[in-house]
């Protein structure tokens, strides 16, 4: 009402905690047998140990603080217990699906297989040599679709943001959010309407640059920075997040690879080619806004 330019942010999907043997969290993490027998093992040795009947029986039967906490956690506004929570946790697989059906949840798969949800979670943790991860959308996923996100992503003042690409890096891997927005919302979504690719590109580039006063980038025009991605859109895809240990003292973080980016160009220099860094480092610290220097087009 006072004329302020209010720019809400929304992510392209709910930020989610990733459960798994390669992340910093899963429901058996605080079990006595886990802490005593498995905690210090490599992922490969954990998978081997969890395949033993005695370890399996112990972990499935023990009283765990995490399981107790999950049992009292509200799901959809109600306390539904661990089994209820597992209707909102989904194995990602090698080609992640972030808008899955109810039947694709851990509890849904357990129901189809005739086993308990906790047993299904245990068995899925061992899949792909212990590399499987599980997506638990924060803020609920009661409708099992992203219609809420689509409605709000359309608003002209909304910026695409809120993806957690640098914090909680052992349990969240959202740095691939721009790639997800392009692939899911312009090409792959089957549970509702998509968006035109041109709309998404504008929101991710010029709209965001303009909102932060970076008027020298975000568009292709004479006088602007030559910041470009050359993308093979049909080949563009995200892989399942994976753990690497390159933080100080060998600390773990989850990263998510993408393919389909043929070239990334910064100020006219190719910095990445087919996902490989070229060694070029043309970027620099940006302080405050940047005005464009518009050059006249040369005469034909």
mmCIF file of C-alpha atoms in Angstrom:
data_model
loop_
_atom_site.group_PDB
_atom_site.id
_atom_site.type_symbol
_atom_site.label_atom_id
_atom_site.label_comp_id
_atom_site.label_asym_id
_atom_site.label_seq_id
_atom_site.Cartn_x
_atom_site.Cartn_y
_atom_site.Cartn_z
ATOM 1 C CA UNK A 1 0.000 0.000 0.000
ATOM 2 C CA UNK A 2 2.972 2.305 0.540
ATOM 3 C CA UNK A 3 4.441 1.507 -2.857
ATOM 4 C CA UNK A 4 7.186 -0.841 -1.726
ATOM 5 C CA UNK A 5 8.325 -3.441 -4.229
ATOM 6 C CA UNK A 6 7.758 -6.698 -2.354
ATOM 7 C CA UNK A 7 9.357 -9.753 -3.985
ATOM 8 C CA UNK A 8 8.410 -13.055 -2.357
ATOM 9 C CA UNK A 9 10.530 -16.106 -3.095
ATOM 10 C CA UNK A 10 9.375 -19.649 -3.790
ATOM 11 C CA UNK A 11 11.273 -22.809 -4.569
ATOM 12 C CA UNK A 12 10.432 -24.975 -7.556
ATOM 13 C CA UNK A 13 9.544 -27.820 -5.176
ATOM 14 C CA UNK A 14 9.525 -28.345 -1.403
ATOM 15 C CA UNK A 15 12.944 -28.368 0.188
ATOM 16 C CA UNK A 16 13.408 -31.865 1.515
ATOM 17 C CA UNK A 17 15.529 -33.805 3.977
ATOM 18 C CA UNK A 18 17.394 -36.689 2.359
ATOM 19 C CA UNK A 19 17.547 -39.915 4.375
ATOM 20 C CA UNK A 20 20.172 -42.527 3.562
ATOM 21 C CA UNK A 21 23.375 -44.305 4.481
ATOM 22 C CA UNK A 22 25.365 -41.695 2.539
ATOM 23 C CA UNK A 23 23.565 -38.709 4.111
ATOM 24 C CA UNK A 24 23.755 -37.529 7.708
ATOM 25 C CA UNK A 25 20.352 -38.935 8.633
ATOM 26 C CA UNK A 26 18.214 -42.065 8.642
ATOM 27 C CA UNK A 27 15.763 -43.484 11.168
ATOM 28 C CA UNK A 28 18.109 -46.148 12.573
ATOM 29 C CA UNK A 29 20.925 -43.683 13.281
ATOM 30 C CA UNK A 30 20.363 -43.534 17.065
ATOM 31 C CA UNK A 31 19.611 -47.214 17.627
ATOM 32 C CA UNK A 32 21.949 -48.873 20.177
ATOM 33 C CA UNK A 33 23.077 -51.557 17.721
ATOM 34 C CA UNK A 34 23.792 -48.940 15.075
ATOM 35 C CA UNK A 35 25.908 -46.844 17.430
ATOM 36 C CA UNK A 36 27.737 -49.872 18.796
ATOM 37 C CA UNK A 37 28.226 -52.011 15.680
ATOM 38 C CA UNK A 38 27.820 -49.913 12.528
ATOM 39 C CA UNK A 39 28.440 -46.212 13.144
ATOM 40 C CA UNK A 40 32.187 -46.256 12.416
ATOM 41 C CA UNK A 41 31.992 -48.540 9.353
ATOM 42 C CA UNK A 42 32.298 -47.528 5.704
ATOM 43 C CA UNK A 43 29.118 -47.530 3.620
ATOM 44 C CA UNK A 44 30.174 -50.814 2.009
ATOM 45 C CA UNK A 45 30.724 -52.463 5.392
ATOM 46 C CA UNK A 46 27.463 -51.044 6.735
ATOM 47 C CA UNK A 47 25.576 -52.620 3.843
ATOM 48 C CA UNK A 48 27.290 -55.949 4.475
ATOM 49 C CA UNK A 49 26.538 -55.825 8.201
ATOM 50 C CA UNK A 50 22.914 -54.808 7.689
ATOM 51 C CA UNK A 51 22.494 -57.852 5.489
ATOM 52 C CA UNK A 52 23.096 -60.109 8.504
ATOM 53 C CA UNK A 53 19.870 -61.499 10.069
ATOM 54 C CA UNK A 54 20.987 -60.672 13.619
ATOM 55 C CA UNK A 55 21.737 -57.024 12.809
ATOM 56 C CA UNK A 56 18.483 -56.700 10.885
ATOM 57 C CA UNK A 57 16.444 -58.170 13.744
ATOM 58 C CA UNK A 58 18.140 -55.922 16.293
ATOM 59 C CA UNK A 59 17.704 -52.682 14.360
ATOM 60 C CA UNK A 60 14.060 -53.413 13.556
ATOM 61 C CA UNK A 61 13.213 -54.219 17.169
ATOM 62 C CA UNK A 62 15.206 -51.669 19.170
ATOM 63 C CA UNK A 63 13.792 -48.578 20.782
ATOM 64 C CA UNK A 64 15.371 -45.619 18.967
ATOM 65 C CA UNK A 65 15.077 -41.955 19.998
ATOM 66 C CA UNK A 66 14.697 -41.013 16.332
ATOM 67 C CA UNK A 67 11.907 -43.525 15.823
ATOM 68 C CA UNK A 68 10.193 -42.262 18.980
ATOM 69 C CA UNK A 69 10.487 -38.677 17.732
ATOM 70 C CA UNK A 70 9.122 -39.641 14.328
ATOM 71 C CA UNK A 71 6.266 -41.526 15.973
ATOM 72 C CA UNK A 72 5.101 -38.319 17.661
ATOM 73 C CA UNK A 73 5.735 -36.047 14.658
ATOM 74 C CA UNK A 74 2.695 -34.323 13.111
ATOM 75 C CA UNK A 75 1.914 -35.363 9.546
ATOM 76 C CA UNK A 76 -0.712 -33.292 7.783
ATOM 77 C CA UNK A 77 -1.623 -31.624 11.061
ATOM 78 C CA UNK A 78 -2.087 -34.906 12.922
ATOM 79 C CA UNK A 79 0.180 -37.223 14.865
ATOM 80 C CA UNK A 80 0.265 -40.229 12.585
ATOM 81 C CA UNK A 81 3.237 -42.196 13.929
ATOM 82 C CA UNK A 82 6.228 -43.491 12.018
ATOM 83 C CA UNK A 83 4.122 -45.474 9.564
ATOM 84 C CA UNK A 84 2.179 -42.310 8.756
ATOM 85 C CA UNK A 85 5.396 -40.362 8.263
ATOM 86 C CA UNK A 86 6.654 -42.997 5.830
ATOM 87 C CA UNK A 87 3.736 -42.174 3.519
ATOM 88 C CA UNK A 88 5.623 -38.877 2.976
ATOM 89 C CA UNK A 89 9.105 -40.318 2.364
ATOM 90 C CA UNK A 90 10.076 -41.444 -1.137
ATOM 91 C CA UNK A 91 13.077 -43.330 -2.566
ATOM 92 C CA UNK A 92 14.657 -41.163 -5.261
ATOM 93 C CA UNK A 93 16.285 -43.767 -7.482
ATOM 94 C CA UNK A 94 18.950 -43.015 -10.079
ATOM 95 C CA UNK A 95 16.571 -40.679 -11.977
ATOM 96 C CA UNK A 96 14.934 -38.697 -9.165
ATOM 97 C CA UNK A 97 11.190 -38.069 -9.259
ATOM 98 C CA UNK A 98 10.380 -35.215 -6.894
ATOM 99 C CA UNK A 99 6.603 -35.248 -7.532
ATOM 100 C CA UNK A 100 5.803 -38.907 -6.803
ATOM 101 C CA UNK A 101 2.505 -40.647 -6.193
ATOM 102 C CA UNK A 102 1.373 -41.860 -2.771
ATOM 103 C CA UNK A 103 2.016 -45.421 -3.899
ATOM 104 C CA UNK A 104 5.659 -44.514 -4.503
ATOM 105 C CA UNK A 105 6.256 -43.696 -0.828
ATOM 106 C CA UNK A 106 8.050 -46.106 1.476
ATOM 107 C CA UNK A 107 4.740 -46.963 3.154
ATOM 108 C CA UNK A 108 3.000 -47.349 -0.210
ATOM 109 C CA UNK A 109 5.656 -49.761 -1.413
ATOM 110 C CA UNK A 110 5.429 -51.630 1.896
ATOM 111 C CA UNK A 111 1.656 -51.964 1.551
ATOM 112 C CA UNK A 112 2.037 -53.386 -1.954
ATOM 113 C CA UNK A 113 4.691 -55.850 -0.754
ATOM 114 C CA UNK A 114 2.798 -56.891 2.382
ATOM 115 C CA UNK A 115 5.542 -55.860 4.823
ATOM 116 C CA UNK A 116 5.807 -53.160 7.468
ATOM 117 C CA UNK A 117 6.932 -49.676 6.382
ATOM 118 C CA UNK A 118 9.983 -49.847 8.681
ATOM 119 C CA UNK A 119 11.050 -53.146 7.097
ATOM 120 C CA UNK A 120 10.651 -51.626 3.649
ATOM 121 C CA UNK A 121 12.721 -48.599 4.699
ATOM 122 C CA UNK A 122 15.439 -50.921 5.993
ATOM 123 C CA UNK A 123 15.594 -52.929 2.776
ATOM 124 C CA UNK A 124 15.551 -49.859 0.539
ATOM 125 C CA UNK A 125 18.439 -48.303 2.476
ATOM 126 C CA UNK A 126 20.610 -51.143 1.128
ATOM 127 C CA UNK A 127 19.603 -50.610 -2.496
ATOM 128 C CA UNK A 128 22.311 -49.743 -5.033
ATOM 129 C CA UNK A 129 25.058 -50.628 -2.595
ATOM 130 C CA UNK A 130 23.724 -48.240 0.051
ATOM 131 C CA UNK A 131 23.599 -45.265 -2.324
ATOM 132 C CA UNK A 132 19.807 -44.907 -2.298
ATOM 133 C CA UNK A 133 18.463 -41.659 -0.850
ATOM 134 C CA UNK A 134 14.961 -40.804 0.305
ATOM 135 C CA UNK A 135 13.199 -37.487 -0.219
ATOM 136 C CA UNK A 136 11.082 -36.179 2.661
ATOM 137 C CA UNK A 137 9.424 -32.924 1.527
ATOM 138 C CA UNK A 138 9.344 -30.362 4.319
ATOM 139 C CA UNK A 139 6.099 -28.565 4.954
ATOM 140 C CA UNK A 140 4.032 -31.577 3.974
ATOM 141 C CA UNK A 141 3.061 -33.197 0.727
ATOM 142 C CA UNK A 142 -0.552 -33.997 1.525
ATOM 143 C CA UNK A 143 -1.873 -33.539 -2.019
ATOM 144 C CA UNK A 144 0.886 -35.574 -3.694
ATOM 145 C CA UNK A 145 1.293 -32.912 -6.371
ATOM 146 C CA UNK A 146 2.903 -29.494 -6.857
ATOM 147 C CA UNK A 147 -0.209 -27.544 -7.875
ATOM 148 C CA UNK A 148 0.368 -25.159 -4.945
ATOM 149 C CA UNK A 149 3.846 -24.394 -6.261
ATOM 150 C CA UNK A 150 2.631 -23.873 -9.812
ATOM 151 C CA UNK A 151 -0.029 -21.412 -8.681
ATOM 152 C CA UNK A 152 2.479 -19.292 -6.761
ATOM 153 C CA UNK A 153 5.319 -19.577 -9.281
ATOM 154 C CA UNK A 154 3.072 -17.770 -11.785
ATOM 155 C CA UNK A 155 2.791 -14.592 -9.709
ATOM 156 C CA UNK A 156 4.610 -11.743 -11.506
ATOM 157 C CA UNK A 157 6.358 -10.546 -8.324
ATOM 158 C CA UNK A 158 7.574 -13.973 -7.209
ATOM 159 C CA UNK A 159 11.261 -14.824 -7.554
ATOM 160 C CA UNK A 160 12.484 -18.382 -7.880
ATOM 161 C CA UNK A 161 14.583 -18.955 -4.787
ATOM 162 C CA UNK A 162 14.732 -20.639 -1.371
ATOM 163 C CA UNK A 163 16.695 -23.632 -2.658
ATOM 164 C CA UNK A 164 19.082 -24.792 0.056
ATOM 165 C CA UNK A 165 22.284 -25.267 -1.903
ATOM 166 C CA UNK A 166 24.906 -24.565 0.753
ATOM 167 C CA UNK A 167 23.553 -25.155 4.255
ATOM 168 C CA UNK A 168 22.645 -28.483 5.884
ATOM 169 C CA UNK A 169 24.833 -29.982 3.188
ATOM 170 C CA UNK A 170 24.791 -33.483 4.675
ATOM 171 C CA UNK A 171 20.995 -33.833 4.511
ATOM 172 C CA UNK A 172 19.819 -31.390 1.796
ATOM 173 C CA UNK A 173 20.949 -31.180 -1.823
ATOM 174 C CA UNK A 174 18.989 -28.448 -3.571
ATOM 175 C CA UNK A 175 21.753 -26.756 -5.582
ATOM 176 C CA UNK A 176 20.276 -28.485 -8.640
ATOM 177 C CA UNK A 177 17.016 -26.536 -8.262
ATOM 178 C CA UNK A 178 17.434 -24.438 -11.470
ATOM 179 C CA UNK A 179 17.986 -27.626 -13.493
ATOM 180 C CA UNK A 180 14.976 -29.217 -11.804
ATOM 181 C CA UNK A 181 12.832 -26.182 -12.644
ATOM 182 C CA UNK A 182 13.762 -26.390 -16.332
ATOM 183 C CA UNK A 183 13.368 -30.151 -16.705
ATOM 184 C CA UNK A 184 10.351 -30.778 -14.474
ATOM 185 C CA UNK A 185 8.260 -27.701 -15.135
ATOM 186 C CA UNK A 186 8.901 -27.348 -18.886
ATOM 187 C CA UNK A 187 9.314 -30.974 -20.001
ATOM 188 C CA UNK A 188 8.768 -33.826 -17.550
ATOM 189 C CA UNK A 189 5.781 -32.974 -15.366
ATOM 190 C CA UNK A 190 2.853 -35.375 -15.818
ATOM 191 C CA UNK A 191 0.714 -34.576 -12.741
ATOM 192 C CA UNK A 192 -0.608 -31.249 -13.990
ATOM 193 C CA UNK A 193 0.152 -28.277 -16.197
ATOM 194 C CA UNK A 194 3.697 -27.349 -17.117
ATOM 195 C CA UNK A 195 5.180 -23.906 -17.858
ATOM 196 C CA UNK A 196 6.502 -22.578 -21.172
ATOM 197 C CA UNK A 197 10.285 -22.927 -21.293
ATOM 198 C CA UNK A 198 10.659 -19.234 -22.209
ATOM 199 C CA UNK A 199 8.800 -18.201 -19.041
ATOM 200 C CA UNK A 200 11.081 -20.286 -16.830
ATOM 201 C CA UNK A 201 14.256 -19.014 -18.504
ATOM 202 C CA UNK A 202 13.130 -15.405 -18.018
ATOM 203 C CA UNK A 203 12.290 -16.015 -14.347
ATOM 204 C CA UNK A 204 15.638 -17.692 -13.704
ATOM 205 C CA UNK A 205 17.698 -15.067 -15.530
ATOM 206 C CA UNK A 206 16.546 -11.534 -16.312
ATOM 207 C CA UNK A 207 13.816 -11.332 -13.652
ATOM 208 C CA UNK A 208 16.201 -12.352 -10.891
ATOM 209 C CA UNK A 209 19.044 -10.148 -12.160
ATOM 210 C CA UNK A 210 16.753 -7.125 -12.352
ATOM 211 C CA UNK A 211 15.375 -7.734 -8.840
ATOM 212 C CA UNK A 212 18.908 -7.469 -7.413
ATOM 213 C CA UNK A 213 19.908 -4.491 -9.527
ATOM 214 C CA UNK A 214 22.245 -6.524 -11.753
ATOM 215 C CA UNK A 215 21.087 -4.843 -14.912
ATOM 216 C CA UNK A 216 24.243 -5.703 -16.844
ATOM 217 C CA UNK A 217 23.311 -9.399 -17.135
ATOM 218 C CA UNK A 218 20.357 -11.767 -17.450
ATOM 219 C CA UNK A 219 19.602 -10.975 -21.094
ATOM 220 C CA UNK A 220 21.303 -11.313 -24.456
ATOM 221 C CA UNK A 221 21.842 -7.771 -25.743
ATOM 222 C CA UNK A 222 24.713 -5.529 -26.905
ATOM 223 C CA UNK A 223 26.642 -4.108 -23.978
ATOM 224 C CA UNK A 224 25.594 -6.756 -21.439
ATOM 225 C CA UNK A 225 27.873 -9.387 -19.945
ATOM 226 C CA UNK A 226 28.156 -12.471 -22.138
ATOM 227 C CA UNK A 227 26.912 -14.847 -19.433
ATOM 228 C CA UNK A 228 25.336 -17.832 -21.185
ATOM 229 C CA UNK A 229 24.434 -21.476 -20.779
ATOM 230 C CA UNK A 230 24.283 -23.523 -23.972
ATOM 231 C CA UNK A 231 21.940 -26.399 -23.137
ATOM 232 C CA UNK A 232 20.953 -29.600 -24.904
ATOM 233 C CA UNK A 233 17.444 -29.450 -23.483
ATOM 234 C CA UNK A 234 16.430 -32.959 -24.550
ATOM 235 C CA UNK A 235 19.473 -34.395 -22.771
ATOM 236 C CA UNK A 236 19.186 -32.209 -19.659
ATOM 237 C CA UNK A 237 18.791 -34.294 -16.495
ATOM 238 C CA UNK A 238 19.669 -34.552 -12.817
ATOM 239 C CA UNK A 239 21.238 -37.566 -11.143
ATOM 240 C CA UNK A 240 20.566 -38.834 -7.647
ATOM 241 C CA UNK A 241 22.573 -36.794 -5.106
ATOM 242 C CA UNK A 242 25.792 -38.408 -3.921
ATOM 243 C CA UNK A 243 28.118 -37.883 -0.983
ATOM 244 C CA UNK A 244 31.625 -36.540 -1.346
ATOM 245 C CA UNK A 245 34.096 -35.879 1.460
ATOM 246 C CA UNK A 246 35.941 -32.717 0.499
ATOM 247 C CA UNK A 247 35.139 -30.411 3.411
ATOM 248 C CA UNK A 248 37.703 -29.684 6.153
ATOM 249 C CA UNK A 249 38.620 -32.798 8.175
ATOM 250 C CA UNK A 250 36.974 -34.958 5.521
ATOM 251 C CA UNK A 251 33.511 -33.573 6.158
ATOM 252 C CA UNK A 252 30.661 -34.849 4.017
ATOM 253 C CA UNK A 253 28.426 -32.924 1.658
ATOM 254 C CA UNK A 254 25.804 -34.051 -0.822
ATOM 255 C CA UNK A 255 26.198 -32.915 -4.420
ATOM 256 C CA UNK A 256 23.946 -33.463 -7.419
ATOM 257 C CA UNK A 257 25.386 -33.903 -10.870
ATOM 258 C CA UNK A 258 23.612 -32.720 -13.993
ATOM 259 C CA UNK A 259 24.207 -33.385 -17.656
ATOM 260 C CA UNK A 260 23.020 -31.556 -20.737
ATOM 261 C CA UNK A 261 24.930 -28.308 -20.179
ATOM 262 C CA UNK A 262 27.200 -28.132 -23.217
ATOM 263 C CA UNK A 263 28.865 -24.815 -22.395
ATOM 264 C CA UNK A 264 28.774 -22.336 -19.539
ATOM 265 C CA UNK A 265 30.113 -18.944 -20.585
ATOM 266 C CA UNK A 266 30.997 -16.150 -18.159
ATOM 267 C CA UNK A 267 31.831 -12.718 -19.607
ATOM 268 C CA UNK A 268 32.580 -14.360 -22.927
ATOM 269 C CA UNK A 269 34.887 -17.058 -21.521
ATOM 270 C CA UNK A 270 33.942 -20.746 -21.494
ATOM 271 C CA UNK A 271 34.174 -21.910 -17.877
ATOM 272 C CA UNK A 272 32.579 -25.358 -18.259
ATOM 273 C CA UNK A 273 32.387 -27.597 -21.315
ATOM 274 C CA UNK A 274 30.183 -30.696 -21.072
ATOM 275 C CA UNK A 275 30.321 -30.451 -17.296
ATOM 276 C CA UNK A 276 34.099 -30.184 -17.066
ATOM 277 C CA UNK A 277 35.758 -27.052 -15.713
ATOM 278 C CA UNK A 278 38.067 -25.437 -18.252
ATOM 279 C CA UNK A 279 40.210 -23.651 -15.668
ATOM 280 C CA UNK A 280 38.935 -20.198 -16.649
ATOM 281 C CA UNK A 281 37.984 -17.996 -13.674
ATOM 282 C CA UNK A 282 36.630 -14.742 -15.148
ATOM 283 C CA UNK A 283 34.171 -13.997 -12.345
ATOM 284 C CA UNK A 284 34.696 -11.510 -9.551
ATOM 285 C CA UNK A 285 33.109 -10.054 -6.454
ATOM 286 C CA UNK A 286 29.993 -7.970 -7.182
ATOM 287 C CA UNK A 287 29.244 -5.100 -4.827
ATOM 288 C CA UNK A 288 25.745 -3.694 -5.188
ATOM 289 C CA UNK A 289 23.855 -3.112 -8.401
ATOM 290 C CA UNK A 290 25.309 -2.948 -11.875
ATOM 291 C CA UNK A 291 23.970 -0.755 -14.643
ATOM 292 C CA UNK A 292 24.049 -1.916 -18.237
ATOM 293 C CA UNK A 293 26.095 -0.112 -20.851
ATOM 294 C CA UNK A 294 23.928 -0.445 -23.933
ATOM 295 C CA UNK A 295 25.901 -0.330 -27.149
ATOM 296 C CA UNK A 296 24.298 0.537 -30.477
ATOM 297 C CA UNK A 297 23.952 -2.292 -32.932
ATOM 298 C CA UNK A 298 26.362 -2.048 -35.833
ATOM 299 C CA UNK A 299 24.812 -1.066 -39.144
ATOM 300 C CA UNK A 300 24.166 -3.875 -41.576
#
